[in-house]
Amino acid sequence: MDAVAAAFEACPREGFLPKRERHRASYDGPIQIAGGQTNSQPRTVEAMLRLLDVRPGQRVLDVGSGSGWTTALLAHLVGSGGQVLGVELEPELVEFGRDNLARTGQPWARIEPADPDALGRPDDAPWDRILVSAEPRELPGELVEQLVDDGVMVIPVSGTMLRVTNPGAVVTRHGGYRFVPLR
């Protein structure tokens, strides 16, 4: 079993959904969680994680951590020698995500409120990997600047999934996707 499949097995989606939605965990589509946000389609999350190519020991930023599922998956991928920080704007989701993440037993991962005046977490940069689960209209340079020199970011921009690598912010395109807007 490869690392991404192992992460999905270790962190089942069901534990990151509201109780009333847990029976739908196997549904391969987005599921409403709170604050107008969704728990992303599993096939999309898998594709994003494969593009991100997370390695053990890396520092990863999870922008738009929502229910905490992607934060937990990333934590499994980096292992106890790594660090994952999920940031979320919706206060209700910060608490929901923290509670869900706490049940995974991965103390090297945490979820914090996002700063509404700063995209990502520039004060804690640089990051080896950045996963963005919300959609801006244009590629945000302030997130690219938070990557290490050989870093990777996966982000949906105007309906297209982008993989951005440093140095030089080299962009490759990987199909069409829909996400909630990045505010």
PDB file of N, CA and C in Angstrom, residues 77-129:
ATOM      1  N   LEU A  77       1.133  11.486   6.684  1.00  0.00           N
ATOM      2  CA  LEU A  77       2.175  11.446   5.657  1.00  0.00           C
ATOM      3  C   LEU A  77       3.521  11.954   6.161  1.00  0.00           C
ATOM      4  N   VAL A  78       3.534  13.000   6.982  1.00  0.00           N
ATOM      5  CA  VAL A  78       4.822  13.533   7.465  1.00  0.00           C
ATOM      6  C   VAL A  78       5.371  12.727   8.628  1.00  0.00           C
ATOM      7  N   GLY A  79       4.500  12.031   9.361  1.00  0.00           N
ATOM      8  CA  GLY A  79       4.944  11.248  10.511  1.00  0.00           C
ATOM      9  C   GLY A  79       5.358  12.121  11.670  1.00  0.00           C
ATOM     10  N   SER A  80       5.757  11.477  12.759  1.00  0.00           N
ATOM     11  CA  SER A  80       6.065  12.204  13.996  1.00  0.00           C
ATOM     12  C   SER A  80       7.290  13.094  13.888  1.00  0.00           C
ATOM     13  N   GLY A  81       8.094  12.923  12.861  1.00  0.00           N
ATOM     14  CA  GLY A  81       9.248  13.806  12.663  1.00  0.00           C
ATOM     15  C   GLY A  81       8.914  15.067  11.894  1.00  0.00           C
ATOM     16  N   GLY A  82       7.677  15.188  11.447  1.00  0.00           N
ATOM     17  CA  GLY A  82       7.258  16.354  10.680  1.00  0.00           C
ATOM     18  C   GLY A  82       6.373  17.268  11.493  1.00  0.00           C
ATOM     19  N   GLN A  83       5.793  18.247  10.804  1.00  0.00           N
ATOM     20  CA  GLN A  83       4.906  19.217  11.441  1.00  0.00           C
ATOM     21  C   GLN A  83       3.854  19.640  10.433  1.00  0.00           C
ATOM     22  N   VAL A  84       2.589  19.686  10.877  1.00  0.00           N
ATOM     23  CA  VAL A  84       1.504  20.159  10.023  1.00  0.00           C
ATOM     24  C   VAL A  84       0.727  21.220  10.786  1.00  0.00           C
ATOM     25  N   LEU A  85       0.513  22.341  10.126  1.00  0.00           N
ATOM     26  CA  LEU A  85      -0.315  23.409  10.683  1.00  0.00           C
ATOM     27  C   LEU A  85      -1.485  23.630   9.743  1.00  0.00           C
ATOM     28  N   GLY A  86      -2.692  23.407  10.262  1.00  0.00           N
ATOM     29  CA  GLY A  86      -3.901  23.731   9.523  1.00  0.00           C
ATOM     30  C   GLY A  86      -4.383  25.099   9.963  1.00  0.00           C
ATOM     31  N   VAL A  87      -4.779  25.932   9.015  1.00  0.00           N
ATOM     32  CA  VAL A  87      -5.355  27.241   9.335  1.00  0.00           C
ATOM     33  C   VAL A  87      -6.743  27.322   8.715  1.00  0.00           C
ATOM     34  N   GLU A  88      -7.674  27.908   9.479  1.00  0.00           N
ATOM     35  CA  GLU A  88      -9.075  27.964   9.072  1.00  0.00           C
ATOM     36  C   GLU A  88      -9.678  29.279   9.538  1.00  0.00           C
ATOM     37  N   LEU A  89     -10.434  29.951   8.649  1.00  0.00           N
ATOM     38  CA  LEU A  89     -11.069  31.230   8.978  1.00  0.00           C
ATOM     39  C   LEU A  89     -12.339  31.088   9.803  1.00  0.00           C
ATOM     40  N   GLU A  90     -13.117  30.038   9.575  1.00  0.00           N
ATOM     41  CA  GLU A  90     -14.404  29.864  10.251  1.00  0.00           C
ATOM     42  C   GLU A  90     -14.189  29.383  11.684  1.00  0.00           C
ATOM     43  N   PRO A  91     -14.499  30.208  12.705  1.00  0.00           N
ATOM     44  CA  PRO A  91     -14.267  29.810  14.096  1.00  0.00           C
ATOM     45  C   PRO A  91     -14.921  28.488  14.482  1.00  0.00           C
ATOM     46  N   GLU A  92     -16.137  28.249  13.997  1.00  0.00           N
ATOM     47  CA  GLU A  92     -16.819  26.989  14.306  1.00  0.00           C
ATOM     48  C   GLU A  92     -16.035  25.792  13.763  1.00  0.00           C
ATOM     49  N   LEU A  93     -15.440  25.964  12.587  1.00  0.00           N
ATOM     50  CA  LEU A  93     -14.664  24.876  11.995  1.00  0.00           C
ATOM     51  C   LEU A  93     -13.316  24.696  12.672  1.00  0.00           C
ATOM     52  N   VAL A  94     -12.741  25.774  13.197  1.00  0.00           N
ATOM     53  CA  VAL A  94     -11.482  25.627  13.943  1.00  0.00           C
ATOM     54  C   VAL A  94     -11.706  24.653  15.095  1.00  0.00           C
ATOM     55  N   GLU A  95     -12.767  24.855  15.853  1.00  0.00           N
ATOM     56  CA  GLU A  95     -13.051  23.972  16.995  1.00  0.00           C
ATOM     57  C   GLU A  95     -13.421  22.562  16.539  1.00  0.00           C
ATOM     58  N   PHE A  96     -14.249  22.455  15.507  1.00  0.00           N
ATOM     59  CA  PHE A  96     -14.647  21.153  14.983  1.00  0.00           C
ATOM     60  C   PHE A  96     -13.415  20.390  14.491  1.00  0.00           C
ATOM     61  N   GLY A  97     -12.582  21.070  13.705  1.00  0.00           N
ATOM     62  CA  GLY A  97     -11.371  20.441  13.181  1.00  0.00           C
ATOM     63  C   GLY A  97     -10.401  20.033  14.277  1.00  0.00           C
ATOM     64  N   ARG A  98     -10.213  20.890  15.270  1.00  0.00           N
ATOM     65  CA  ARG A  98      -9.334  20.553  16.392  1.00  0.00           C
ATOM     66  C   ARG A  98      -9.825  19.309  17.124  1.00  0.00           C
ATOM     67  N   ASP A  99     -11.127  19.252  17.395  1.00  0.00           N
ATOM     68  CA  ASP A  99     -11.690  18.091  18.097  1.00  0.00           C
ATOM     69  C   ASP A  99     -11.482  16.810  17.286  1.00  0.00           C
ATOM     70  N   ASN A 100     -11.725  16.891  15.987  1.00  0.00           N
ATOM     71  CA  ASN A 100     -11.546  15.719  15.126  1.00  0.00           C
ATOM     72  C   ASN A 100     -10.082  15.302  15.068  1.00  0.00           C
ATOM     73  N   LEU A 101      -9.196  16.269  14.904  1.00  0.00           N
ATOM     74  CA  LEU A 101      -7.763  15.987  14.810  1.00  0.00           C
ATOM     75  C   LEU A 101      -7.229  15.385  16.106  1.00  0.00           C
ATOM     76  N   ALA A 102      -7.724  15.861  17.245  1.00  0.00           N
ATOM     77  CA  ALA A 102      -7.251  15.374  18.542  1.00  0.00           C
ATOM     78  C   ALA A 102      -7.469  13.870  18.693  1.00  0.00           C
ATOM     79  N   ARG A 103      -8.511  13.353  18.079  1.00  0.00           N
ATOM     80  CA  ARG A 103      -8.812  11.918  18.180  1.00  0.00           C
ATOM     81  C   ARG A 103      -7.856  11.053  17.364  1.00  0.00           C
ATOM     82  N   THR A 104      -7.005  11.658  16.540  1.00  0.00           N
ATOM     83  CA  THR A 104      -6.110  10.868  15.691  1.00  0.00           C
ATOM     84  C   THR A 104      -4.793  10.527  16.372  1.00  0.00           C
ATOM     85  N   GLY A 105      -4.495  11.166  17.504  1.00  0.00           N
ATOM     86  CA  GLY A 105      -3.247  10.867  18.197  1.00  0.00           C
ATOM     87  C   GLY A 105      -2.007  11.297  17.433  1.00  0.00           C
ATOM     88  N   GLN A 106      -2.088  12.446  16.784  1.00  0.00           N
ATOM     89  CA  GLN A 106      -0.960  12.968  16.003  1.00  0.00           C
ATOM     90  C   GLN A 106      -0.600  14.369  16.514  1.00  0.00           C
ATOM     91  N   PRO A 107       0.106  14.467  17.647  1.00  0.00           N
ATOM     92  CA  PRO A 107       0.373  15.767  18.260  1.00  0.00           C
ATOM     93  C   PRO A 107       1.301  16.674  17.445  1.00  0.00           C
ATOM     94  N   TRP A 108       1.884  16.189  16.393  1.00  0.00           N
ATOM     95  CA  TRP A 108       2.729  17.011  15.533  1.00  0.00           C
ATOM     96  C   TRP A 108       1.893  17.809  14.525  1.00  0.00           C
ATOM     97  N   ALA A 109       0.573  17.693  14.639  1.00  0.00           N
ATOM     98  CA  ALA A 109      -0.336  18.466  13.788  1.00  0.00           C
ATOM     99  C   ALA A 109      -1.271  19.270  14.676  1.00  0.00           C
ATOM    100  N   ARG A 110      -1.595  20.483  14.202  1.00  0.00           N
ATOM    101  CA  ARG A 110      -2.527  21.323  14.955  1.00  0.00           C
ATOM    102  C   ARG A 110      -3.298  22.206  13.981  1.00  0.00           C
ATOM    103  N   ILE A 111      -4.424  22.731  14.471  1.00  0.00           N
ATOM    104  CA  ILE A 111      -5.246  23.646  13.685  1.00  0.00           C
ATOM    105  C   ILE A 111      -5.384  24.933  14.474  1.00  0.00           C
ATOM    106  N   GLU A 112      -5.141  26.040  13.796  1.00  0.00           N
ATOM    107  CA  GLU A 112      -5.204  27.367  14.402  1.00  0.00           C
ATOM    108  C   GLU A 112      -6.131  28.266  13.577  1.00  0.00           C
ATOM    109  N   PRO A 113      -6.685  29.301  14.200  1.00  0.00           N
ATOM    110  CA  PRO A 113      -7.472  30.266  13.422  1.00  0.00           C
ATOM    111  C   PRO A 113      -6.584  30.965  12.390  1.00  0.00           C
ATOM    112  N   ALA A 114      -7.095  31.117  11.191  1.00  0.00           N
ATOM    113  CA  ALA A 114      -6.371  31.862  10.163  1.00  0.00           C
ATOM    114  C   ALA A 114      -6.448  33.343  10.479  1.00  0.00           C
ATOM    115  N   ASP A 115      -5.408  34.065  10.137  1.00  0.00           N
ATOM    116  CA  ASP A 115      -5.383  35.514  10.279  1.00  0.00           C
ATOM    117  C   ASP A 115      -6.119  36.102   9.075  1.00  0.00           C
ATOM    118  N   PRO A 116      -7.231  36.817   9.275  1.00  0.00           N
ATOM    119  CA  PRO A 116      -7.974  37.349   8.133  1.00  0.00           C
ATOM    120  C   PRO A 116      -7.193  38.389   7.336  1.00  0.00           C
ATOM    121  N   ASP A 117      -6.102  38.910   7.908  1.00  0.00           N
ATOM    122  CA  ASP A 117      -5.305  39.919   7.208  1.00  0.00           C
ATOM    123  C   ASP A 117      -4.061  39.357   6.541  1.00  0.00           C
ATOM    124  N   ALA A 118      -3.829  38.051   6.666  1.00  0.00           N
ATOM    125  CA  ALA A 118      -2.636  37.442   6.056  1.00  0.00           C
ATOM    126  C   ALA A 118      -3.017  36.090   5.472  1.00  0.00           C
ATOM    127  N   LEU A 119      -2.604  35.827   4.258  1.00  0.00           N
ATOM    128  CA  LEU A 119      -2.876  34.558   3.616  1.00  0.00           C
ATOM    129  C   LEU A 119      -1.813  33.548   4.025  1.00  0.00           C
ATOM    130  N   GLY A 120      -2.243  32.387   4.470  1.00  0.00           N
ATOM    131  CA  GLY A 120      -1.295  31.366   4.918  1.00  0.00           C
ATOM    132  C   GLY A 120      -0.813  31.650   6.322  1.00  0.00           C
ATOM    133  N   ARG A 121       0.464  31.417   6.549  1.00  0.00           N
ATOM    134  CA  ARG A 121       1.077  31.687   7.855  1.00  0.00           C
ATOM    135  C   ARG A 121       2.515  32.149   7.617  1.00  0.00           C
ATOM    136  N   PRO A 122       2.681  33.386   7.101  1.00  0.00           N
ATOM    137  CA  PRO A 122       4.015  33.869   6.739  1.00  0.00           C
ATOM    138  C   PRO A 122       4.998  33.921   7.906  1.00  0.00           C
ATOM    139  N   ASP A 123       4.510  34.160   9.129  1.00  0.00           N
ATOM    140  CA  ASP A 123       5.424  34.249  10.272  1.00  0.00           C
ATOM    141  C   ASP A 123       6.060  32.911  10.623  1.00  0.00           C
ATOM    142  N   ASP A 124       5.441  31.809  10.203  1.00  0.00           N
ATOM    143  CA  ASP A 124       5.977  30.477  10.475  1.00  0.00           C
ATOM    144  C   ASP A 124       6.663  29.862   9.259  1.00  0.00           C
ATOM    145  N   ALA A 125       6.709  30.577   8.157  1.00  0.00           N
ATOM    146  CA  ALA A 125       7.323  30.088   6.921  1.00  0.00           C
ATOM    147  C   ALA A 125       8.849  30.046   7.104  1.00  0.00           C
ATOM    148  N   PRO A 126       9.516  29.271   6.278  1.00  0.00           N
ATOM    149  CA  PRO A 126       9.047  28.629   5.060  1.00  0.00           C
ATOM    150  C   PRO A 126       8.479  27.232   5.316  1.00  0.00           C
ATOM    151  N   TRP A 127       7.676  26.782   4.338  1.00  0.00           N
ATOM    152  CA  TRP A 127       7.020  25.481   4.378  1.00  0.00           C
ATOM    153  C   TRP A 127       7.547  24.612   3.245  1.00  0.00           C
ATOM    154  N   ASP A 128       7.680  23.309   3.519  1.00  0.00           N
ATOM    155  CA  ASP A 128       8.082  22.368   2.465  1.00  0.00           C
ATOM    156  C   ASP A 128       6.939  22.136   1.484  1.00  0.00           C
ATOM    157  N   ARG A 129       5.725  22.085   2.030  1.00  0.00           N
ATOM    158  CA  ARG A 129       4.542  21.844   1.215  1.00  0.00           C
ATOM    159  C   ARG A 129       3.406  22.730   1.724  1.00  0.00           C
TER     160      ARG A 129
END
